[in-house]
Amino acid sequence: MSLDSPDKSYLILVLNPGSTSTKISVYENERERFTATVRHPAQEMARFQSIPEQLGFRLETVKKALAADWAGAAFDAAVGRGGLVQPIASGTYAVNDLMLADLRGPGAARHASSLGAVLAHEFGREWGRPAFIVDPVVVDELEPVARVTGLPHVARSSILHALNQKAVARQCAADLGLKYEQARLVVAHLGGGISIGAHRGGRIIDVNNALTGEGPFSPERCGGLAVAEVINLCFSGRYTQAELLSFTNKNGGLTAHLQTNDLRECENRIERGDRQAAVVVEALAYQVSKEIGAMAAVLSGRVDAIALTGGLAYSAGLVARIEGRVKALAPVRLYPGEKEMEALALGALRVLRGEEEAKVYAPC
């Protein structure tokens, strides 16, 4: 049911907190009217002992950014990036008390994205308007067979760049003249973390867990490793538990090999004759290509397109390396960067227009 007339012009505040920045946009229907990215230096954030402690600081950051032109504007909704809530299906969710409680728990509070829903809730409460999240990172649509591992007490789970994966998949399907629900796609989000998903029937039926150590390594993450070797490292006495965990999502990948998470710097080194950089970057493209091939197998080899997205997709060299290996599987389409702010706004807009119902967050 629509919250207002379908002809109404809707004004939506979009919030995307990250570890070193707060992204803020104002959308009027599909049109972005304002955008700002406020950077937070490490020394500025060091005064906070936990992510929840940043809430007041982030609220003031947003208010200052909006003060010049948008203070007192009649917003219809606020929407934030979804954090590490409980696994849920994709869609737009109304922020509720259960979600807020989960986002303030110790597990969810590991990443700044968990503040997205809380920030949206604070603004929505102030205005008397709804607050939403859209396609959080824990969207879980895996097929039952995709959950099984070689140990019965360890199941595979879905943590990925769901917001951008879904947005790019919809765009790619439209470019092919298909509805998203009709398309069979492999979408590779290539950023600080890498997630590669098999999309079928409007669902991501399999994807590497991009947070805890599956799939290809990335600029910051170690990806999949030989289990026995990891166990040996755990008992070697060389690293603490915290240091080992940091390899999974912060200090692995390019950072571990080349002491930088910047692919552009790696490519500059290659141009200067750095052989180690050349091998590592080639290995990155090799592992991404292998995972794309694995997801093509999930789709039984019937793939309408392979979509490459994320910040690394701006690298012509990396894209060429990947395309050279996977183009025989399906046409490769390029969607560099990310569409997260737009995807958040459009998710809220569909609910405001009555095109879909806001889902209720009530995980089992």
Tab-separated table of C-alpha atoms in Angstrom:
chain	number	residue	atom	x	y	z
A	1	MET	CA	0.000	0.000	0.000
A	2	SER	CA	1.386	3.395	-0.961
A	3	LEU	CA	2.252	5.796	1.804
A	4	ASP	CA	1.140	8.697	-0.409
A	5	SER	CA	-0.075	9.495	-3.915
A	6	PRO	CA	1.886	7.641	-6.628
A	7	ASP	CA	2.356	11.005	-8.383
A	8	LYS	CA	4.027	12.595	-5.381
A	9	SER	CA	7.606	13.835	-5.544
A	10	TYR	CA	9.470	12.000	-2.784
A	11	LEU	CA	12.513	13.396	-0.986
A	12	ILE	CA	14.779	10.701	0.462
A	13	LEU	CA	17.862	11.005	2.672
A	14	VAL	CA	20.426	8.289	1.915
A	15	LEU	CA	23.155	7.382	4.417
A	16	ASN	CA	26.103	5.049	3.902
A	17	PRO	CA	28.604	5.016	6.792
A	18	GLY	CA	31.950	3.378	6.178
A	19	SER	CA	35.012	2.846	8.324
A	20	THR	CA	36.748	6.002	7.039
A	21	SER	CA	33.879	8.034	5.562
A	22	THR	CA	30.213	8.940	5.730
A	23	LYS	CA	28.437	9.141	2.362
A	24	ILE	CA	25.321	11.321	2.262
A	25	SER	CA	22.891	11.854	-0.611
A	26	VAL	CA	19.519	13.473	-1.144
A	27	TYR	CA	17.311	11.984	-3.834
A	28	GLU	CA	14.145	13.454	-5.266
A	29	ASN	CA	12.539	10.359	-6.747
A	30	GLU	CA	15.209	8.868	-9.061
A	31	ARG	CA	17.240	12.088	-9.287
A	32	GLU	CA	20.201	12.737	-7.029
A	33	ARG	CA	19.927	16.329	-5.842
A	34	PHE	CA	22.869	16.392	-3.422
A	35	THR	CA	25.792	14.182	-2.513
A	36	ALA	CA	28.763	14.475	-0.198
A	37	THR	CA	31.431	12.149	1.123
A	38	VAL	CA	32.861	13.254	4.463
A	39	ARG	CA	36.258	11.663	5.120
A	40	HIS	CA	37.234	10.620	8.637
A	41	PRO	CA	41.005	10.438	9.248
A	42	ALA	CA	42.207	7.548	11.357
A	43	GLN	CA	43.331	9.848	14.156
A	44	GLU	CA	39.838	11.357	14.307
A	45	MET	CA	38.208	7.944	14.692
A	46	ALA	CA	40.785	6.623	17.166
A	47	ARG	CA	38.984	8.356	20.047
A	48	PHE	CA	36.052	5.933	19.707
A	49	GLN	CA	36.406	2.565	21.416
A	50	SER	CA	33.565	0.962	19.439
A	51	ILE	CA	31.339	1.505	16.409
A	52	PRO	CA	28.183	2.307	18.478
A	53	GLU	CA	30.081	5.117	20.215
A	54	GLN	CA	30.328	6.894	16.848
A	55	LEU	CA	26.580	7.492	16.561
A	56	GLY	CA	26.503	11.064	17.911
A	57	PHE	CA	29.533	12.021	15.835
A	58	ARG	CA	27.987	10.581	12.665
A	59	LEU	CA	24.663	12.334	13.312
A	60	GLU	CA	26.415	15.689	13.595
A	61	THR	CA	28.425	14.917	10.462
A	62	VAL	CA	25.222	14.404	8.465
A	63	LYS	CA	23.501	17.466	9.930
A	64	LYS	CA	26.475	19.697	9.092
A	65	ALA	CA	26.552	18.380	5.530
A	66	LEU	CA	22.829	19.120	5.097
A	67	ALA	CA	22.841	22.473	6.917
A	68	ALA	CA	23.491	24.769	3.961
A	69	ASP	CA	20.693	23.709	1.619
A	70	TRP	CA	18.618	20.953	3.239
A	71	ALA	CA	18.052	21.947	6.863
A	72	GLY	CA	14.318	21.891	7.468
A	73	ALA	CA	13.567	20.105	4.180
A	74	ALA	CA	10.436	17.946	4.158
A	75	PHE	CA	11.997	14.510	3.782
A	76	ASP	CA	9.677	11.571	3.179
A	77	ALA	CA	12.038	8.856	4.369
A	78	ALA	CA	15.567	8.050	5.455
A	79	VAL	CA	17.381	4.963	4.226
A	80	GLY	CA	20.685	3.571	5.444
A	81	ARG	CA	23.071	0.883	4.385
A	82	GLY	CA	22.271	-2.362	6.133
A	83	GLY	CA	24.923	-3.827	8.380
A	84	LEU	CA	25.573	-7.242	9.901
A	85	VAL	CA	22.034	-8.088	10.933
A	86	GLN	CA	20.737	-11.676	10.932
A	87	PRO	CA	20.627	-13.413	7.522
A	88	ILE	CA	17.554	-12.294	5.547
A	89	ALA	CA	16.150	-12.346	2.030
A	90	SER	CA	16.816	-9.409	-0.270
A	91	GLY	CA	14.532	-6.393	-0.341
A	92	THR	CA	13.686	-3.167	1.472
A	93	TYR	CA	13.125	-3.511	5.219
A	94	ALA	CA	11.537	-1.084	7.644
A	95	VAL	CA	13.856	-0.422	10.571
A	96	ASN	CA	12.292	-1.869	13.734
A	97	ASP	CA	13.290	-2.424	17.357
A	98	LEU	CA	14.512	-5.975	16.743
A	99	MET	CA	16.814	-4.781	13.956
A	100	LEU	CA	18.187	-1.985	16.131
A	101	ALA	CA	18.830	-4.440	18.959
A	102	ASP	CA	20.700	-6.802	16.624
A	103	LEU	CA	22.746	-3.927	15.193
A	104	ARG	CA	23.844	-2.896	18.656
A	105	GLY	CA	25.021	-6.414	19.479
A	106	PRO	CA	28.719	-7.360	19.571
A	107	GLY	CA	28.719	-9.202	16.247
A	108	ALA	CA	26.974	-6.548	14.166
A	109	ALA	CA	29.000	-3.721	15.668
A	110	ARG	CA	32.186	-4.915	13.959
A	111	HIS	CA	31.628	-2.670	10.938
A	112	ALA	CA	30.539	0.938	10.498
A	113	SER	CA	27.798	-0.118	8.044
A	114	SER	CA	25.851	-1.258	11.110
A	115	LEU	CA	25.277	2.436	11.876
A	116	GLY	CA	23.313	2.914	8.630
A	117	ALA	CA	19.987	1.702	9.960
A	118	VAL	CA	20.523	3.425	13.312
A	119	LEU	CA	21.234	6.775	11.631
A	120	ALA	CA	18.209	6.406	9.348
A	121	HIS	CA	16.071	5.563	12.397
A	122	GLU	CA	17.249	8.660	14.268
A	123	PHE	CA	16.346	10.976	11.397
A	124	GLY	CA	13.077	9.180	10.673
A	125	ARG	CA	12.049	9.441	14.325
A	126	GLU	CA	12.841	13.179	14.339
A	127	TRP	CA	10.706	13.774	11.246
A	128	GLY	CA	7.945	11.264	11.980
A	129	ARG	CA	8.840	9.456	8.745
A	130	PRO	CA	9.802	5.853	7.944
A	131	ALA	CA	13.351	4.535	7.985
A	132	PHE	CA	14.582	1.672	5.800
A	133	ILE	CA	17.540	-0.478	4.879
A	134	VAL	CA	17.965	-2.197	1.498
A	135	ASP	CA	19.783	-5.438	0.614
A	136	PRO	CA	22.204	-5.610	3.554
A	137	VAL	CA	25.489	-7.485	3.331
A	138	VAL	CA	23.932	-10.572	4.939
A	139	VAL	CA	21.309	-11.165	2.244
A	140	ASP	CA	21.144	-14.947	2.131
A	141	GLU	CA	19.449	-16.681	-0.794
A	142	LEU	CA	21.773	-19.679	-1.050
A	143	GLU	CA	20.437	-22.955	-2.340
A	144	PRO	CA	20.537	-25.745	0.278
A	145	VAL	CA	23.283	-27.586	-1.610
A	146	ALA	CA	25.462	-24.458	-1.508
A	147	ARG	CA	25.502	-24.473	2.295
A	148	VAL	CA	27.087	-27.896	2.738
A	149	THR	CA	30.786	-28.190	3.592
A	150	GLY	CA	32.985	-31.155	4.439
A	151	LEU	CA	32.208	-30.709	8.145
A	152	PRO	CA	28.600	-31.022	9.346
A	153	HIS	CA	29.076	-28.407	12.077
A	154	VAL	CA	30.434	-25.769	9.641
A	155	ALA	CA	27.915	-24.471	7.096
A	156	ARG	CA	28.596	-21.933	4.361
A	157	SER	CA	26.910	-18.553	4.783
A	158	SER	CA	26.271	-15.566	2.570
A	159	ILE	CA	28.084	-12.276	3.261
A	160	LEU	CA	28.565	-10.176	0.155
A	161	HIS	CA	28.190	-6.796	-1.503
A	162	ALA	CA	24.482	-7.509	-1.900
A	163	LEU	CA	23.396	-3.909	-2.461
A	164	ASN	CA	25.648	-3.360	-5.458
A	165	GLN	CA	25.357	-6.971	-6.676
A	166	LYS	CA	21.571	-6.627	-6.909
A	167	ALA	CA	21.667	-3.142	-8.463
A	168	VAL	CA	24.168	-4.179	-11.130
A	169	ALA	CA	22.321	-7.430	-11.834
A	170	ARG	CA	19.087	-5.512	-12.439
A	171	GLN	CA	20.884	-3.062	-14.717
A	172	CYS	CA	22.664	-5.816	-16.613
A	173	ALA	CA	19.419	-7.736	-17.098
A	174	ALA	CA	17.705	-4.592	-18.391
A	175	ASP	CA	20.596	-3.994	-20.800
A	176	LEU	CA	20.020	-7.525	-22.103
A	177	GLY	CA	16.303	-6.842	-22.547
A	178	LEU	CA	15.405	-9.193	-19.700
A	179	LYS	CA	13.718	-8.907	-16.349
A	180	TYR	CA	16.093	-9.608	-13.483
A	181	GLU	CA	14.023	-12.659	-12.555
A	182	GLN	CA	14.571	-14.083	-16.066
A	183	ALA	CA	18.329	-13.543	-16.251
A	184	ARG	CA	21.145	-15.972	-15.468
A	185	LEU	CA	24.122	-13.824	-14.479
A	186	VAL	CA	27.495	-13.988	-12.791
A	187	VAL	CA	28.221	-10.702	-11.032
A	188	ALA	CA	31.735	-9.985	-9.756
A	189	HIS	CA	32.044	-7.085	-7.325
A	190	LEU	CA	35.728	-6.164	-7.320
A	191	GLY	CA	36.641	-3.812	-4.487
A	192	GLY	CA	38.513	-3.867	-1.184
A	193	GLY	CA	36.647	-7.133	-0.785
A	194	ILE	CA	35.523	-9.330	-3.665
A	195	SER	CA	32.219	-11.181	-3.946
A	196	ILE	CA	31.237	-13.216	-7.008
A	197	GLY	CA	27.633	-14.361	-7.158
A	198	ALA	CA	25.487	-16.611	-9.327
A	199	HIS	CA	22.132	-14.900	-9.976
A	200	ARG	CA	19.174	-16.997	-11.110
A	201	GLY	CA	15.455	-16.367	-10.822
A	202	GLY	CA	16.021	-13.019	-9.099
A	203	ARG	CA	18.092	-14.651	-6.332
A	204	ILE	CA	21.795	-14.985	-5.538
A	205	ILE	CA	21.858	-18.757	-5.265
A	206	ASP	CA	25.571	-19.037	-4.496
A	207	VAL	CA	28.361	-16.587	-3.645
A	208	ASN	CA	31.696	-16.660	-1.882
A	209	ASN	CA	31.632	-15.304	1.664
A	210	ALA	CA	33.499	-12.044	1.069
A	211	LEU	CA	34.195	-11.310	4.737
A	212	THR	CA	35.471	-14.409	6.484
A	213	GLY	CA	37.799	-16.026	3.952
A	214	GLU	CA	36.343	-17.598	0.813
A	215	GLY	CA	36.942	-17.144	-2.879
A	216	PRO	CA	39.677	-15.008	-4.456
A	217	PHE	CA	41.984	-12.807	-2.442
A	218	SER	CA	41.397	-9.076	-2.783
A	219	PRO	CA	43.252	-5.848	-2.011
A	220	GLU	CA	42.616	-6.410	1.720
A	221	ARG	CA	41.356	-9.987	2.201
A	222	CYS	CA	43.150	-13.300	2.063
A	223	GLY	CA	40.372	-15.275	0.364
A	224	GLY	CA	40.340	-19.058	0.558
A	225	LEU	CA	43.383	-20.755	2.076
A	226	ALA	CA	44.488	-24.350	2.678
A	227	VAL	CA	42.889	-25.254	5.999
A	228	ALA	CA	45.821	-27.273	7.353
A	229	GLU	CA	48.223	-24.410	6.688
A	230	VAL	CA	45.919	-22.004	8.523
A	231	ILE	CA	45.734	-24.383	11.504
A	232	ASN	CA	49.530	-24.527	11.574
A	233	LEU	CA	49.686	-20.719	11.611
A	234	CYS	CA	47.196	-20.630	14.475
A	235	PHE	CA	49.455	-22.808	16.632
A	236	SER	CA	52.768	-21.362	15.465
A	237	GLY	CA	52.888	-18.724	18.201
A	238	ARG	CA	53.754	-16.079	15.605
A	239	TYR	CA	50.366	-14.350	15.596
A	240	THR	CA	47.579	-13.453	17.984
A	241	GLN	CA	43.979	-14.360	17.212
A	242	ALA	CA	43.263	-10.736	16.327
A	243	GLU	CA	46.198	-10.620	13.908
A	244	LEU	CA	45.100	-13.813	12.185
A	245	LEU	CA	41.520	-12.555	11.851
A	246	SER	CA	42.806	-9.300	10.368
A	247	PHE	CA	44.211	-11.272	7.430
A	248	THR	CA	40.669	-12.275	6.469
A	249	ASN	CA	39.303	-8.753	5.967
A	250	LYS	CA	41.962	-6.075	6.413
A	251	ASN	CA	45.599	-7.143	6.120
A	252	GLY	CA	45.471	-9.929	3.543
A	253	GLY	CA	45.639	-9.990	-0.240
A	254	LEU	CA	47.537	-7.195	-1.977
A	255	THR	CA	48.182	-5.611	1.421
A	256	ALA	CA	49.989	-8.714	2.695
A	257	HIS	CA	51.973	-9.296	-0.495
A	258	LEU	CA	52.780	-5.736	-1.575
A	259	GLN	CA	52.055	-3.596	1.518
A	260	THR	CA	49.405	-1.578	-0.315
A	261	ASN	CA	45.687	-2.018	-1.000
A	262	ASP	CA	45.861	0.358	-3.988
A	263	LEU	CA	45.759	-1.503	-7.301
A	264	ARG	CA	46.914	1.640	-9.092
A	265	GLU	CA	50.117	1.641	-7.064
A	266	CYS	CA	50.619	-2.046	-7.875
A	267	GLU	CA	50.196	-1.327	-11.582
A	268	ASN	CA	52.672	1.539	-11.351
A	269	ARG	CA	55.171	-0.865	-9.820
A	270	ILE	CA	54.595	-3.311	-12.664
A	271	GLU	CA	55.348	-0.564	-15.184
A	272	ARG	CA	58.623	0.070	-13.321
A	273	GLY	CA	59.557	-3.605	-13.671
A	274	ASP	CA	58.457	-5.015	-10.303
A	275	ARG	CA	58.156	-8.745	-10.995
A	276	GLN	CA	56.550	-9.614	-7.665
A	277	ALA	CA	53.780	-7.068	-8.263
A	278	ALA	CA	53.227	-8.491	-11.745
A	279	VAL	CA	52.816	-12.039	-10.405
A	280	VAL	CA	50.492	-11.010	-7.563
A	281	VAL	CA	48.219	-8.897	-9.783
A	282	GLU	CA	48.106	-11.697	-12.354
A	283	ALA	CA	47.186	-14.091	-9.524
A	284	LEU	CA	44.377	-11.745	-8.456
A	285	ALA	CA	42.899	-11.824	-11.970
A	286	TYR	CA	43.482	-15.603	-12.131
A	287	GLN	CA	41.605	-16.268	-8.881
A	288	VAL	CA	38.726	-13.951	-9.821
A	289	SER	CA	38.434	-15.766	-13.145
A	290	LYS	CA	38.403	-19.172	-11.415
A	291	GLU	CA	35.557	-18.057	-9.142
A	292	ILE	CA	33.598	-16.710	-12.104
A	293	GLY	CA	34.036	-20.107	-13.734
A	294	ALA	CA	32.797	-21.822	-10.584
A	295	MET	CA	29.660	-19.663	-10.539
A	296	ALA	CA	29.105	-20.391	-14.233
A	297	ALA	CA	29.114	-24.081	-13.270
A	298	VAL	CA	26.503	-23.325	-10.578
A	299	LEU	CA	24.353	-21.987	-13.425
A	300	SER	CA	24.989	-25.208	-15.403
A	301	GLY	CA	27.023	-23.250	-17.932
A	302	ARG	CA	23.988	-21.293	-19.127
A	303	VAL	CA	25.034	-17.702	-18.438
A	304	ASP	CA	23.512	-14.659	-20.134
A	305	ALA	CA	26.326	-12.338	-19.087
A	306	ILE	CA	29.221	-11.813	-16.709
A	307	ALA	CA	29.079	-8.382	-15.047
A	308	LEU	CA	32.231	-6.817	-13.601
A	309	THR	CA	31.664	-4.014	-11.090
A	310	GLY	CA	33.308	-2.297	-8.105
A	311	GLY	CA	36.255	0.065	-7.920
A	312	LEU	CA	38.790	-2.388	-9.384
A	313	ALA	CA	36.672	-2.593	-12.551
A	314	TYR	CA	38.077	0.830	-13.476
A	315	SER	CA	41.416	-0.896	-14.110
A	316	ALA	CA	41.605	-1.651	-17.831
A	317	GLY	CA	44.528	-3.994	-17.200
A	318	LEU	CA	42.754	-6.104	-14.594
A	319	VAL	CA	39.545	-6.222	-16.634
A	320	ALA	CA	41.492	-7.356	-19.712
A	321	ARG	CA	43.193	-10.121	-17.729
A	322	ILE	CA	39.866	-11.397	-16.404
A	323	GLU	CA	37.979	-11.039	-19.668
A	324	GLY	CA	40.671	-12.944	-21.509
A	325	ARG	CA	40.039	-15.950	-19.282
A	326	VAL	CA	36.212	-15.899	-19.009
A	327	LYS	CA	34.866	-14.420	-22.243
A	328	ALA	CA	34.311	-17.905	-23.681
A	329	LEU	CA	31.756	-18.531	-20.928
A	330	ALA	CA	29.495	-15.549	-21.658
A	331	PRO	CA	29.644	-11.918	-22.822
A	332	VAL	CA	31.433	-9.681	-20.314
A	333	ARG	CA	29.743	-6.394	-19.383
A	334	LEU	CA	31.436	-3.636	-17.437
A	335	TYR	CA	29.791	-1.581	-14.656
A	336	PRO	CA	32.737	0.070	-12.857
A	337	GLY	CA	32.287	1.690	-9.466
A	338	GLU	CA	29.265	1.040	-7.310
A	339	LYS	CA	25.610	2.028	-7.312
A	340	GLU	CA	25.017	1.785	-3.563
A	341	MET	CA	23.545	5.244	-2.949
A	342	GLU	CA	21.223	4.963	-5.944
A	343	ALA	CA	20.228	1.430	-4.968
A	344	LEU	CA	19.355	2.551	-1.434
A	345	ALA	CA	17.267	5.454	-2.735
A	346	LEU	CA	15.429	3.338	-5.289
A	347	GLY	CA	14.678	0.636	-2.725
A	348	ALA	CA	13.012	3.202	-0.468
A	349	LEU	CA	11.276	4.836	-3.422
A	350	ARG	CA	9.647	1.573	-4.523
A	351	VAL	CA	8.066	1.261	-1.089
A	352	LEU	CA	6.976	4.903	-0.912
A	353	ARG	CA	5.322	4.566	-4.319
A	354	GLY	CA	3.575	1.374	-3.301
A	355	GLU	CA	5.369	-0.703	-5.915
A	356	GLU	CA	6.400	-3.155	-3.210
A	357	GLU	CA	5.755	-3.660	0.482
A	358	ALA	CA	8.445	-2.933	3.048
A	359	LYS	CA	9.524	-6.235	4.557
A	360	VAL	CA	9.404	-6.856	8.278
A	361	TYR	CA	12.711	-7.779	9.902
A	362	ALA	CA	11.921	-10.879	11.931
A	363	PRO	CA	14.657	-13.495	11.428
A	364	CYS	CA	14.154	-16.910	13.009
